[in-house]
mmCIF file of C-alpha atoms in Angstrom:
data_model
loop_
_atom_site.group_PDB
_atom_site.id
_atom_site.type_symbol
_atom_site.label_atom_id
_atom_site.label_comp_id
_atom_site.label_asym_id
_atom_site.label_seq_id
_atom_site.Cartn_x
_atom_site.Cartn_y
_atom_site.Cartn_z
ATOM 1 C CA MET Q 1 6.360 0.651 27.720
ATOM 2 C CA SER Q 2 5.054 2.398 24.266
ATOM 3 C CA ALA Q 3 7.005 3.105 21.380
ATOM 4 C CA CYS Q 4 7.075 6.152 19.071
ATOM 5 C CA CYS Q 5 7.914 6.437 14.659
ATOM 6 C CA GLY Q 6 7.619 8.624 12.211
ATOM 7 C CA LEU Q 7 5.492 7.184 8.815
ATOM 8 C CA ASP Q 8 5.947 9.410 5.680
ATOM 9 C CA PHE Q 9 2.825 7.689 3.658
ATOM 10 C CA GLY Q 10 3.685 8.429 0.128
ATOM 11 C CA THR Q 11 1.904 8.155 -3.446
ATOM 12 C CA SER Q 12 4.741 6.143 -5.074
ATOM 13 C CA ASN Q 13 6.569 4.375 -1.920
ATOM 14 C CA THR Q 14 6.159 4.494 2.148
ATOM 15 C CA ALA Q 15 8.908 5.111 4.948
ATOM 16 C CA LEU Q 16 9.061 4.488 8.174
ATOM 17 C CA ALA Q 17 11.567 5.133 10.449
ATOM 18 C CA LEU Q 18 11.147 4.414 15.052
ATOM 19 C CA VAL Q 19 12.481 6.033 17.600
ATOM 20 C CA ARG Q 20 15.437 3.945 19.755
ATOM 21 C CA GLU Q 21 16.988 5.496 22.212
ATOM 22 C CA GLY Q 22 16.551 8.606 21.752
ATOM 23 C CA ARG Q 23 17.536 8.319 18.137
ATOM 24 C CA SER Q 24 15.380 7.762 14.570
ATOM 25 C CA VAL Q 25 16.054 4.697 13.027
ATOM 26 C CA PRO Q 26 14.093 3.271 9.676
ATOM 27 C CA LEU Q 27 12.475 0.171 9.699
ATOM 28 C CA VAL Q 28 13.158 -2.601 6.674
ATOM 29 C CA LEU Q 29 9.553 -2.379 5.432
ATOM 30 C CA ASP Q 30 9.516 -4.261 1.627
ATOM 31 C CA PRO Q 31 12.942 -7.007 1.610
ATOM 32 C CA ARG Q 32 12.695 -7.298 -2.075
ATOM 33 C CA HIS Q 33 12.538 -3.464 -2.502
ATOM 34 C CA ARG Q 34 14.858 -1.682 -2.571
ATOM 35 C CA PRO Q 35 15.573 0.700 -0.957
ATOM 36 C CA PRO Q 36 14.450 -1.745 1.705
ATOM 37 C CA GLU Q 37 13.512 0.580 4.556
ATOM 38 C CA THR Q 38 10.550 2.020 1.308
ATOM 39 C CA ILE Q 39 7.767 0.146 0.653
ATOM 40 C CA PRO Q 40 5.555 0.093 -2.248
ATOM 41 C CA THR Q 41 2.025 2.182 -1.829
ATOM 42 C CA LEU Q 42 -0.160 -1.105 -3.724
ATOM 43 C CA LEU Q 43 -2.955 -2.810 -2.310
ATOM 44 C CA TYR Q 44 -4.510 -6.162 -3.236
ATOM 45 C CA PHE Q 45 -7.447 -7.682 -1.727
ATOM 46 C CA SER Q 46 -7.882 -11.363 -3.909
ATOM 47 C CA PRO Q 47 -11.098 -12.772 -4.684
ATOM 48 C CA ASP Q 48 -10.672 -15.253 -1.810
ATOM 49 C CA HIS Q 49 -10.040 -12.444 0.433
ATOM 50 C CA LEU Q 50 -6.554 -11.584 0.807
ATOM 51 C CA ARG Q 51 -4.990 -8.769 1.738
ATOM 52 C CA ALA Q 52 -1.676 -8.177 0.633
ATOM 53 C CA TYR Q 53 1.140 -5.276 0.510
ATOM 54 C CA GLY Q 54 3.974 -3.873 -0.896
ATOM 55 C CA THR Q 55 5.391 -6.146 -3.201
ATOM 56 C CA GLU Q 56 3.600 -9.589 -1.884
ATOM 57 C CA ALA Q 57 0.474 -7.516 -4.344
ATOM 58 C CA VAL Q 58 1.922 -7.197 -6.911
ATOM 59 C CA ASP Q 59 2.615 -11.246 -6.414
ATOM 60 C CA ALA Q 60 -0.330 -12.122 -4.529
ATOM 61 C CA TYR Q 61 -1.601 -10.634 -7.850
ATOM 62 C CA LEU Q 62 -0.003 -12.107 -10.548
ATOM 63 C CA GLU Q 63 -0.020 -15.766 -8.619
ATOM 64 C CA ARG Q 64 -4.661 -14.928 -9.293
ATOM 65 C CA ALA Q 65 -4.085 -14.418 -12.508
ATOM 66 C CA MET Q 66 -4.958 -10.321 -12.049
ATOM 67 C CA ALA Q 67 -8.305 -11.181 -10.711
ATOM 68 C CA GLY Q 68 -9.506 -9.321 -7.745
ATOM 69 C CA ARG Q 69 -8.215 -5.410 -7.318
ATOM 70 C CA PHE Q 70 -5.299 -3.814 -6.937
ATOM 71 C CA ILE Q 71 -4.451 -0.302 -6.032
ATOM 72 C CA GLN Q 72 -1.941 1.843 -7.021
ATOM 73 C CA SER Q 73 -2.018 5.500 -6.076
ATOM 74 C CA ILE Q 74 -4.397 6.035 -3.609
ATOM 75 C CA LYS Q 75 -2.677 8.823 -1.899
ATOM 76 C CA ARG Q 76 -3.721 11.012 -5.210
ATOM 77 C CA TYR Q 77 -7.604 10.432 -3.577
ATOM 78 C CA LEU Q 78 -6.846 11.843 -0.206
ATOM 79 C CA PRO Q 79 -8.569 15.239 -1.711
ATOM 80 C CA SER Q 80 -11.048 14.109 -4.128
ATOM 81 C CA LYS Q 81 -14.906 15.053 -3.018
ATOM 82 C CA THR Q 82 -16.555 12.494 -5.163
ATOM 83 C CA PHE Q 83 -14.366 9.009 -4.291
ATOM 84 C CA ASP Q 84 -16.990 8.577 -1.013
ATOM 85 C CA TYR Q 85 -16.744 4.658 -1.610
ATOM 86 C CA THR Q 86 -15.888 0.819 -3.547
ATOM 87 C CA MET Q 87 -17.023 -1.823 -2.972
ATOM 88 C CA ILE Q 88 -14.657 -4.993 -2.410
ATOM 89 C CA ASN Q 89 -16.114 -8.625 -2.281
ATOM 90 C CA GLY Q 90 -18.855 -7.259 -1.720
ATOM 91 C CA ARG Q 91 -18.246 -5.082 0.913
ATOM 92 C CA THR Q 92 -17.795 -1.515 1.289
ATOM 93 C CA TYR Q 93 -15.057 0.956 2.143
ATOM 94 C CA ASP Q 94 -14.310 4.446 2.066
ATOM 95 C CA LEU Q 95 -10.690 5.667 1.574
ATOM 96 C CA SER Q 96 -9.739 6.031 5.181
ATOM 97 C CA GLU Q 97 -10.628 2.050 5.864
ATOM 98 C CA LEU Q 98 -8.557 1.663 2.339
ATOM 99 C CA ILE Q 99 -5.160 3.022 3.410
ATOM 100 C CA ALA Q 100 -6.129 2.186 7.175
ATOM 101 C CA GLY Q 101 -5.512 -1.672 6.875
ATOM 102 C CA PHE Q 102 -2.489 -0.447 4.714
ATOM 103 C CA LEU Q 103 -1.314 1.555 7.818
ATOM 104 C CA GLU Q 104 -2.598 -1.063 9.969
ATOM 105 C CA HIS Q 105 0.608 -3.302 8.356
ATOM 106 C CA LEU Q 106 3.591 -1.244 8.759
ATOM 107 C CA LYS Q 107 2.183 -0.128 12.820
ATOM 108 C CA TRP Q 108 2.516 -3.961 12.635
ATOM 109 C CA LEU Q 109 5.999 -4.131 11.579
ATOM 110 C CA ALA Q 110 7.073 -1.649 13.874
ATOM 111 C CA GLU Q 111 5.686 -3.285 16.404
ATOM 112 C CA ARG Q 112 7.095 -6.854 15.786
ATOM 113 C CA ALA Q 113 10.714 -4.923 16.030
ATOM 114 C CA THR Q 114 10.718 -3.515 18.753
ATOM 115 C CA GLY Q 115 8.813 -5.514 20.758
ATOM 116 C CA ALA Q 116 6.420 -2.739 22.323
ATOM 117 C CA PRO Q 117 3.230 -1.085 20.991
ATOM 118 C CA VAL Q 118 3.323 1.992 18.693
ATOM 119 C CA GLU Q 119 0.528 4.246 19.515
ATOM 120 C CA ARG Q 120 2.285 7.491 18.527
ATOM 121 C CA VAL Q 121 3.409 8.850 14.963
ATOM 122 C CA LEU Q 122 4.239 11.867 12.864
ATOM 123 C CA LEU Q 123 2.965 12.015 9.905
ATOM 124 C CA GLY Q 124 4.591 13.475 6.649
ATOM 125 C CA ARG Q 125 1.915 15.849 4.542
ATOM 126 C CA PRO Q 126 2.042 17.590 1.550
ATOM 127 C CA ALA Q 127 3.151 21.129 0.952
ATOM 128 C CA ARG Q 128 -0.346 21.430 0.050
ATOM 129 C CA PHE Q 129 -2.441 18.512 -0.936
ATOM 130 C CA ASP Q 130 -5.150 20.057 -2.891
ATOM 131 C CA PRO Q 131 -4.919 24.130 -3.472
ATOM 132 C CA ASP Q 132 -7.749 24.074 -2.139
ATOM 133 C CA PRO Q 133 -8.083 24.825 1.005
ATOM 134 C CA ASP Q 134 -10.970 22.673 1.692
ATOM 135 C CA ARG Q 135 -10.236 19.033 -0.060
ATOM 136 C CA ASP Q 136 -6.491 20.071 1.651
ATOM 137 C CA ARG Q 137 -8.254 19.722 4.530
ATOM 138 C CA LEU Q 138 -10.638 17.191 3.488
ATOM 139 C CA ALA Q 139 -7.187 15.250 2.146
ATOM 140 C CA GLU Q 140 -5.716 15.964 6.513
ATOM 141 C CA ARG Q 141 -8.999 15.052 8.247
ATOM 142 C CA ARG Q 142 -9.068 11.795 5.483
ATOM 143 C CA LEU Q 143 -4.867 10.375 6.411
ATOM 144 C CA GLU Q 144 -5.816 11.174 10.088
ATOM 145 C CA GLN Q 145 -9.082 8.874 10.293
ATOM 146 C CA ALA Q 146 -6.804 6.773 8.455
ATOM 147 C CA ALA Q 147 -4.389 6.408 11.208
ATOM 148 C CA ALA Q 148 -6.973 6.318 14.081
ATOM 149 C CA LEU Q 149 -8.382 3.637 12.215
ATOM 150 C CA ALA Q 150 -5.067 2.022 12.225
ATOM 151 C CA GLY Q 151 -5.191 1.647 15.770
ATOM 152 C CA PHE Q 152 -2.515 4.683 17.014
ATOM 153 C CA ASP Q 153 -3.059 6.434 19.492
ATOM 154 C CA GLU Q 154 -1.795 9.826 18.934
ATOM 155 C CA ILE Q 155 -1.550 11.177 15.890
ATOM 156 C CA ARG Q 156 0.581 14.725 14.797
ATOM 157 C CA PHE Q 157 1.810 16.579 10.856
ATOM 158 C CA ARG Q 158 4.160 17.752 9.659
ATOM 159 C CA ILE Q 159 4.937 18.870 6.055
ATOM 160 C CA GLU Q 160 7.556 16.626 4.153
ATOM 161 C CA PRO Q 161 9.763 18.753 2.783
ATOM 162 C CA ILE Q 162 10.339 20.185 6.750
ATOM 163 C CA ALA Q 163 10.884 16.414 7.720
ATOM 164 C CA ALA Q 164 13.954 15.082 5.241
ATOM 165 C CA ALA Q 165 15.802 19.261 6.295
ATOM 166 C CA ARG Q 166 15.633 17.582 9.084
ATOM 167 C CA ALA Q 167 17.665 14.528 8.436
ATOM 168 C CA PHE Q 168 19.533 16.143 5.926
ATOM 169 C CA GLU Q 169 20.459 18.171 8.902
ATOM 170 C CA GLN Q 170 21.977 15.557 11.083
ATOM 171 C CA GLN Q 171 24.920 15.621 8.597
ATOM 172 C CA LEU Q 172 25.455 18.742 8.462
ATOM 173 C CA ASP Q 173 28.943 20.563 9.614
ATOM 174 C CA ARG Q 174 27.931 24.126 9.508
ATOM 175 C CA GLU Q 175 24.732 26.580 8.910
ATOM 176 C CA VAL Q 176 23.044 26.961 6.173
ATOM 177 C CA LEU Q 177 20.444 28.501 4.461
ATOM 178 C CA CYS Q 178 18.807 25.052 1.878
ATOM 179 C CA LEU Q 179 16.296 25.090 -0.198
ATOM 180 C CA VAL Q 180 14.268 21.427 -0.131
ATOM 181 C CA GLY Q 181 12.216 19.881 -2.441
ATOM 182 C CA ASP Q 182 10.365 16.398 -1.832
ATOM 183 C CA LEU Q 183 9.547 15.249 -5.349
ATOM 184 C CA GLY Q 184 7.087 12.258 -5.121
ATOM 185 C CA GLY Q 185 4.837 10.409 -7.113
ATOM 186 C CA GLY Q 186 2.302 13.097 -6.924
ATOM 187 C CA THR Q 187 3.477 16.210 -5.272
ATOM 188 C CA SER Q 188 6.344 18.504 -5.317
ATOM 189 C CA ASP Q 189 7.129 20.527 -1.901
ATOM 190 C CA PHE Q 190 9.747 23.336 -1.238
ATOM 191 C CA THR Q 191 10.813 24.664 1.808
ATOM 192 C CA VAL Q 192 13.253 27.140 2.153
ATOM 193 C CA MET Q 193 15.011 26.812 6.036
ATOM 194 C CA ARG Q 194 18.164 27.230 8.202
ATOM 195 C CA LEU Q 195 19.893 24.350 9.078
ATOM 196 C CA GLY Q 196 23.164 23.413 11.244
ATOM 197 C CA PRO Q 197 24.431 22.065 14.074
ATOM 198 C CA GLU Q 198 23.151 24.144 16.633
ATOM 199 C CA ARG Q 199 20.114 24.281 15.489
ATOM 200 C CA VAL Q 200 19.713 20.695 15.705
ATOM 201 C CA GLY Q 201 17.811 19.581 19.516
ATOM 202 C CA ARG Q 202 15.360 22.859 19.248
ATOM 203 C CA LEU Q 203 12.108 21.260 20.375
ATOM 204 C CA ASP Q 204 10.649 24.691 18.617
ATOM 205 C CA ARG Q 205 11.870 25.451 15.144
ATOM 206 C CA SER Q 206 9.374 27.603 13.348
ATOM 207 C CA GLY Q 207 11.627 30.544 13.270
ATOM 208 C CA ASP Q 208 14.376 28.628 11.144
ATOM 209 C CA ILE Q 209 11.298 27.816 8.075
ATOM 210 C CA LEU Q 210 11.664 30.837 5.997
ATOM 211 C CA GLY Q 211 8.406 29.621 3.461
ATOM 212 C CA SER Q 212 6.722 26.766 1.980
ATOM 213 C CA ASP Q 213 5.586 26.013 -0.822
ATOM 214 C CA GLY Q 214 3.953 22.421 -3.597
ATOM 215 C CA VAL Q 215 2.112 21.679 -6.399
ATOM 216 C CA SER Q 216 0.537 18.712 -7.445
ATOM 217 C CA VAL Q 217 3.363 17.604 -9.893
ATOM 218 C CA GLY Q 218 4.951 13.855 -9.291
ATOM 219 C CA GLY Q 219 6.833 11.072 -10.865
ATOM 220 C CA ASN Q 220 3.058 9.901 -11.814
ATOM 221 C CA ASP Q 221 3.102 12.741 -13.964
ATOM 222 C CA PHE Q 222 6.014 11.939 -16.029
ATOM 223 C CA ASP Q 223 4.775 8.167 -16.405
ATOM 224 C CA ALA Q 224 1.748 9.064 -18.149
ATOM 225 C CA ALA Q 225 3.624 12.019 -20.363
ATOM 226 C CA LEU Q 226 5.393 8.436 -21.692
ATOM 227 C CA VAL Q 227 2.012 7.103 -21.603
ATOM 228 C CA ARG Q 228 0.685 10.246 -23.934
ATOM 229 C CA ARG Q 229 3.247 9.743 -25.520
ATOM 230 C CA PHE Q 230 4.375 6.922 -26.563
ATOM 231 C CA VAL Q 231 1.001 4.250 -25.443
ATOM 232 C CA LEU Q 232 -2.240 5.586 -26.411
ATOM 233 C CA PRO Q 233 -1.358 5.822 -29.621
ATOM 234 C CA HIS Q 234 -1.375 1.727 -29.603
ATOM 235 C CA LEU Q 235 -4.551 2.070 -27.673
ATOM 236 C CA GLY Q 236 -7.207 4.025 -29.928
ATOM 237 C CA GLY Q 237 -6.005 6.862 -28.463
ATOM 238 C CA GLY Q 238 -7.250 9.692 -30.621
ATOM 239 C CA SER Q 239 -9.423 7.462 -32.828
ATOM 240 C CA GLN Q 240 -13.042 8.681 -34.068
ATOM 241 C CA TYR Q 241 -15.884 6.095 -34.583
ATOM 242 C CA ARG Q 242 -19.382 6.636 -36.559
ATOM 243 C CA PRO Q 243 -22.247 5.426 -34.365
ATOM 244 C CA LEU Q 244 -25.491 7.921 -37.182
ATOM 245 C CA GLY Q 245 -23.056 7.675 -40.357
ATOM 246 C CA ARG Q 246 -20.756 10.890 -39.436
ATOM 247 C CA TRP Q 247 -17.658 10.694 -37.679
ATOM 248 C CA ILE Q 248 -16.854 11.693 -34.179
ATOM 249 C CA PRO Q 249 -14.407 11.167 -31.431
ATOM 250 C CA VAL Q 250 -13.899 8.032 -29.242
ATOM 251 C CA PRO Q 251 -14.563 9.262 -25.719
ATOM 252 C CA SER Q 252 -11.219 10.058 -23.922
ATOM 253 C CA ARG Q 253 -11.861 8.562 -19.927
ATOM 254 C CA LEU Q 254 -10.984 5.575 -20.848
ATOM 255 C CA HIS Q 255 -7.833 7.016 -22.344
ATOM 256 C CA ALA Q 256 -7.453 10.000 -19.251
ATOM 257 C CA ALA Q 257 -7.743 7.042 -16.931
ATOM 258 C CA MET Q 258 -4.585 4.622 -18.888
ATOM 259 C CA THR Q 259 -2.801 7.764 -17.588
ATOM 260 C CA SER Q 260 -2.912 7.941 -14.188
ATOM 261 C CA TRP Q 261 -2.517 4.287 -12.682
ATOM 262 C CA HIS Q 262 -4.523 4.311 -9.933
ATOM 263 C CA GLN Q 263 -8.112 5.241 -11.662
ATOM 264 C CA LEU Q 264 -7.140 2.138 -13.680
ATOM 265 C CA SER Q 265 -8.270 -0.344 -10.760
ATOM 266 C CA PHE Q 266 -12.124 1.338 -10.597
ATOM 267 C CA VAL Q 267 -12.810 2.444 -14.972
ATOM 268 C CA ALA Q 268 -13.118 -1.494 -16.037
ATOM 269 C CA THR Q 269 -16.710 -1.861 -14.898
ATOM 270 C CA PRO Q 270 -19.583 -3.743 -17.233
ATOM 271 C CA GLU Q 271 -20.720 -0.054 -18.835
ATOM 272 C CA ASN Q 272 -17.750 0.983 -19.833
ATOM 273 C CA LEU Q 273 -16.651 -2.223 -21.329
ATOM 274 C CA ARG Q 274 -19.809 -1.564 -22.797
ATOM 275 C CA ALA Q 275 -19.463 1.589 -24.110
ATOM 276 C CA LEU Q 276 -15.682 0.553 -25.895
ATOM 277 C CA ARG Q 277 -17.477 -2.633 -27.872
ATOM 278 C CA THR Q 278 -19.604 -0.286 -29.141
ATOM 279 C CA TRP Q 279 -17.347 2.281 -30.201
ATOM 280 C CA ILE Q 280 -15.223 -0.833 -31.861
ATOM 281 C CA ARG Q 281 -17.498 -1.840 -33.954
ATOM 282 C CA THR Q 282 -17.083 1.295 -35.895
ATOM 283 C CA ALA Q 283 -13.819 2.869 -35.450
ATOM 284 C CA ASP Q 284 -10.826 3.553 -37.780
ATOM 285 C CA ASP Q 285 -8.809 2.797 -35.241
ATOM 286 C CA ALA Q 286 -10.496 -1.245 -34.439
ATOM 287 C CA VAL Q 287 -7.426 -3.106 -33.521
ATOM 288 C CA GLY Q 288 -6.116 -0.194 -31.262
ATOM 289 C CA LEU Q 289 -9.172 0.153 -29.337
ATOM 290 C CA GLU Q 290 -9.309 -3.970 -29.030
ATOM 291 C CA ARG Q 291 -5.977 -3.374 -27.254
ATOM 292 C CA LEU Q 292 -7.505 -1.650 -24.756
ATOM 293 C CA LEU Q 293 -10.003 -3.532 -24.386
ATOM 294 C CA GLU Q 294 -8.003 -6.796 -23.489
ATOM 295 C CA LEU Q 295 -5.529 -4.737 -21.446
ATOM 296 C CA LEU Q 296 -8.569 -3.699 -19.499
ATOM 297 C CA GLU Q 297 -10.966 -6.624 -19.150
ATOM 298 C CA TRP Q 298 -7.376 -8.389 -18.083
ATOM 299 C CA ASN Q 299 -6.002 -5.943 -15.603
ATOM 300 C CA TYR Q 300 -3.265 -5.631 -17.988
ATOM 301 C CA GLY Q 301 -2.938 -2.077 -15.827
ATOM 302 C CA PHE Q 302 0.192 -3.049 -13.754
ATOM 303 C CA GLN Q 303 2.584 -4.828 -16.341
ATOM 304 C CA VAL Q 304 1.851 -1.665 -18.747
ATOM 305 C CA PHE Q 305 2.615 0.163 -15.344
ATOM 306 C CA GLN Q 306 6.274 -1.267 -14.547
ATOM 307 C CA ALA Q 307 7.196 -1.267 -18.794
ATOM 308 C CA VAL Q 308 7.057 2.869 -18.510
ATOM 309 C CA GLU Q 309 8.526 3.061 -14.992
ATOM 310 C CA ARG Q 310 11.140 0.673 -16.619
ATOM 311 C CA ALA Q 311 11.539 2.920 -20.110
ATOM 312 C CA LYS Q 312 11.483 6.078 -16.968
ATOM 313 C CA VAL Q 313 13.959 4.648 -14.973
ATOM 314 C CA ALA Q 314 16.355 4.074 -18.130
ATOM 315 C CA LEU Q 315 16.078 7.204 -19.378
ATOM 316 C CA SER Q 316 17.724 8.498 -16.014
ATOM 317 C CA THR Q 317 21.140 6.815 -17.431
ATOM 318 C CA ALA Q 318 21.008 5.840 -20.459
ATOM 319 C CA ALA Q 319 20.329 9.040 -24.019
ATOM 320 C CA HIS Q 320 18.050 5.880 -25.987
ATOM 321 C CA THR Q 321 15.440 2.713 -24.319
ATOM 322 C CA ARG Q 322 13.008 0.968 -25.397
ATOM 323 C CA LEU Q 323 9.527 0.398 -24.083
ATOM 324 C CA ARG Q 324 8.689 -3.054 -24.767
ATOM 325 C CA PHE Q 325 4.939 -4.380 -22.562
ATOM 326 C CA ALA Q 326 3.690 -8.089 -23.729
ATOM 327 C CA GLU Q 327 1.183 -9.678 -22.486
ATOM 328 C CA GLY Q 328 -1.699 -11.515 -24.622
ATOM 329 C CA GLY Q 329 -2.321 -10.228 -27.387
ATOM 330 C CA VAL Q 330 -0.911 -6.359 -26.159
ATOM 331 C CA THR Q 331 2.247 -6.212 -27.557
ATOM 332 C CA ILE Q 332 4.485 -2.084 -27.564
ATOM 333 C CA ASP Q 333 7.728 -2.111 -28.788
ATOM 334 C CA GLU Q 334 8.363 1.390 -28.921
ATOM 335 C CA PRO Q 335 12.172 3.262 -28.400
ATOM 336 C CA VAL Q 336 12.157 6.254 -26.785
ATOM 337 C CA SER Q 337 15.081 9.067 -26.242
ATOM 338 C CA ARG Q 338 15.684 11.215 -23.194
ATOM 339 C CA ALA Q 339 15.097 13.585 -25.354
ATOM 340 C CA ASP Q 340 11.206 13.248 -26.576
ATOM 341 C CA PHE Q 341 10.983 12.674 -22.957
ATOM 342 C CA GLU Q 342 12.309 16.047 -22.251
ATOM 343 C CA VAL Q 343 10.010 17.131 -24.361
ATOM 344 C CA ALA Q 344 6.894 15.305 -23.448
ATOM 345 C CA VAL Q 345 8.026 16.718 -19.271
ATOM 346 C CA ARG Q 346 8.177 20.316 -20.823
ATOM 347 C CA PRO Q 347 5.194 20.913 -19.189
ATOM 348 C CA LEU Q 348 5.514 19.988 -15.937
ATOM 349 C CA THR Q 349 9.787 20.652 -15.894
ATOM 350 C CA GLU Q 350 8.174 24.168 -16.245
ATOM 351 C CA ARG Q 351 5.294 23.908 -13.562
ATOM 352 C CA LEU Q 352 7.865 22.957 -11.204
ATOM 353 C CA GLU Q 353 9.822 26.074 -12.205
ATOM 354 C CA GLN Q 354 7.167 28.535 -11.758
ATOM 355 C CA THR Q 355 7.288 26.849 -7.657
ATOM 356 C CA ILE Q 356 10.327 27.399 -6.987
ATOM 357 C CA ASP Q 357 10.482 30.963 -8.837
ATOM 358 C CA ALA Q 358 7.030 31.734 -7.093
ATOM 359 C CA LEU Q 359 8.450 30.338 -4.130
ATOM 360 C CA MET Q 360 11.914 32.518 -3.815
ATOM 361 C CA GLU Q 361 10.039 35.593 -4.719
ATOM 362 C CA THR Q 362 7.906 36.220 -2.043
ATOM 363 C CA LEU Q 363 10.778 35.278 0.104
ATOM 364 C CA GLY Q 364 12.786 37.915 -1.416
ATOM 365 C CA LEU Q 365 15.629 36.039 -1.817
ATOM 366 C CA GLN Q 366 17.703 35.219 -5.045
ATOM 367 C CA ALA Q 367 19.262 31.698 -6.260
ATOM 368 C CA ARG Q 368 22.416 33.386 -4.339
ATOM 369 C CA ASP Q 369 20.733 33.967 -0.717
ATOM 370 C CA VAL Q 370 20.220 29.662 -1.076
ATOM 371 C CA THR Q 371 23.770 27.898 0.162
ATOM 372 C CA ALA Q 372 22.624 24.663 -0.162
ATOM 373 C CA VAL Q 373 20.199 22.835 -2.348
ATOM 374 C CA PHE Q 374 18.241 19.050 -1.444
ATOM 375 C CA LEU Q 375 16.602 16.631 -3.003
ATOM 376 C CA THR Q 376 14.231 13.434 -1.881
ATOM 377 C CA GLY Q 377 12.180 11.764 -3.799
ATOM 378 C CA GLY Q 378 12.250 9.946 -6.455
ATOM 379 C CA THR Q 379 11.184 11.834 -9.226
ATOM 380 C CA SER Q 380 14.457 14.244 -8.027
ATOM 381 C CA LEU Q 381 16.813 12.049 -9.684
ATOM 382 C CA ILE Q 382 15.519 12.915 -13.537
ATOM 383 C CA PRO Q 383 18.333 14.352 -15.237
ATOM 384 C CA CYS Q 384 15.815 16.683 -16.543
ATOM 385 C CA VAL Q 385 14.647 17.945 -13.031
ATOM 386 C CA ARG Q 386 18.262 17.531 -11.681
ATOM 387 C CA ASP Q 387 18.869 20.253 -14.855
ATOM 388 C CA LEU Q 388 16.385 22.616 -13.583
ATOM 389 C CA PHE Q 389 17.722 23.533 -10.149
ATOM 390 C CA ARG Q 390 21.555 22.749 -11.595
ATOM 391 C CA ALA Q 391 21.123 25.908 -13.939
ATOM 392 C CA ARG Q 392 19.755 27.926 -10.820
ATOM 393 C CA PHE Q 393 21.975 26.956 -7.781
ATOM 394 C CA GLY Q 394 25.535 25.764 -9.807
ATOM 395 C CA ASP Q 395 26.739 23.727 -7.661
ATOM 396 C CA ARG Q 396 25.082 24.029 -4.114
ATOM 397 C CA LEU Q 397 22.614 21.175 -5.274
ATOM 398 C CA LEU Q 398 24.507 18.414 -2.693
ATOM 399 C CA GLU Q 399 23.418 14.661 -3.562
ATOM 400 C CA ARG Q 400 21.971 12.554 -0.827
ATOM 401 C CA ASP Q 401 19.699 9.945 -0.311
ATOM 402 C CA ALA Q 402 16.484 10.337 -2.651
ATOM 403 C CA PHE Q 403 14.496 7.928 -0.719
ATOM 404 C CA THR Q 404 14.468 7.941 3.019
ATOM 405 C CA SER Q 405 15.290 11.317 4.007
ATOM 406 C CA VAL Q 406 11.345 11.775 4.760
ATOM 407 C CA GLY Q 407 10.478 9.475 6.623
ATOM 408 C CA ALA Q 408 14.237 9.374 8.628
ATOM 409 C CA GLY Q 409 13.628 12.793 8.704
ATOM 410 C CA LEU Q 410 9.930 12.426 11.028
ATOM 411 C CA GLY Q 411 11.930 10.116 13.404
ATOM 412 C CA VAL Q 412 14.025 12.736 13.974
ATOM 413 C CA GLU Q 413 11.054 14.971 15.081
ATOM 414 C CA ALA Q 414 9.372 12.261 16.552
ATOM 415 C CA ALA Q 415 12.099 11.831 19.437
ATOM 416 C CA GLU Q 416 11.826 15.236 19.968
ATOM 417 C CA ILE Q 417 7.934 15.452 20.992
ATOM 418 C CA TRP Q 418 8.023 12.731 22.614
ATOM 419 C CA GLY Q 419 11.973 11.295 22.719
#
């Protein structure tokens, strides 16, 4: 007898809930990760043809002196029309094949836990992968193809904040009009929905959903703001070079890649490294560009990512921290204050505000009409993001689990569909 699951494939982390005896049960995916019911969405292909995922991918990558291909934030490529394929160890992979390997690993973990084939999956998706409808459809089609390649026979989709709302609903003792926000690594999505104990178990909830909207702002963008403000000045950001007797700006493509973690594994090409060496010869900040060259040549991008993430997390509880990175000849030690961070990310919080305001206006609602606000996703823990919601909704912002709600809610709905 086959089983079913809900699967929240995330930009930074992924969660899966099995349906057991009609209930949604989050599955431990990565015991060394926190929380262990999530797994980092990381893929590693070693030169000796090992494949690893999650924290095991990090271990294998570091054990092999950062040789091979380390891929992160792969979900962000789903709506990209320019990503056709990539070469790894002499083999061509398209995007769906790369993601399929990760989903197949999760399917194997689920089947090991259940002792039965897991053939049906309810997949989460953002309200918008991309504002362009064609790109949005492309993204869903690629994710569906990846799930099929991973071995799932029946595949359905649910908007992620709706799934999070269903998990939240299990804890309610009264009816509420709820604004649910799923603020993840790549996107932030919002849904206004009626929830309550008497509505639990209804198969058709379409009448309870007043509306949804989303924006391509997530935790990776907050990381990128830290990189632009505190890291790129150490790597020759904004420097110039003098190829023909006059100063011109160093092309920005490699520095731009430093702010988009999912691009780093694809930009350290021989052509780009040759160009960087040429710029260094006449650059006004040759030392900074040398650091960038070493970082790309030795694949230190992941360690930079870890340093930035540590600083961002520290600022959730502290007013000041230091962004520290030291590998090879590249050393960065910058003081970072929460106030400076909030200035750097203000354009992002403003886009979140605009999206919420637009959704409320479309639905003809005032802030006072919403009786509960539930946030999920790691970005929801950033103080200035929470302050945005507190300013609008006061004590109606409720504290709940920030990392596994979408996966658990997908499990709830999978139980109703197939249970």
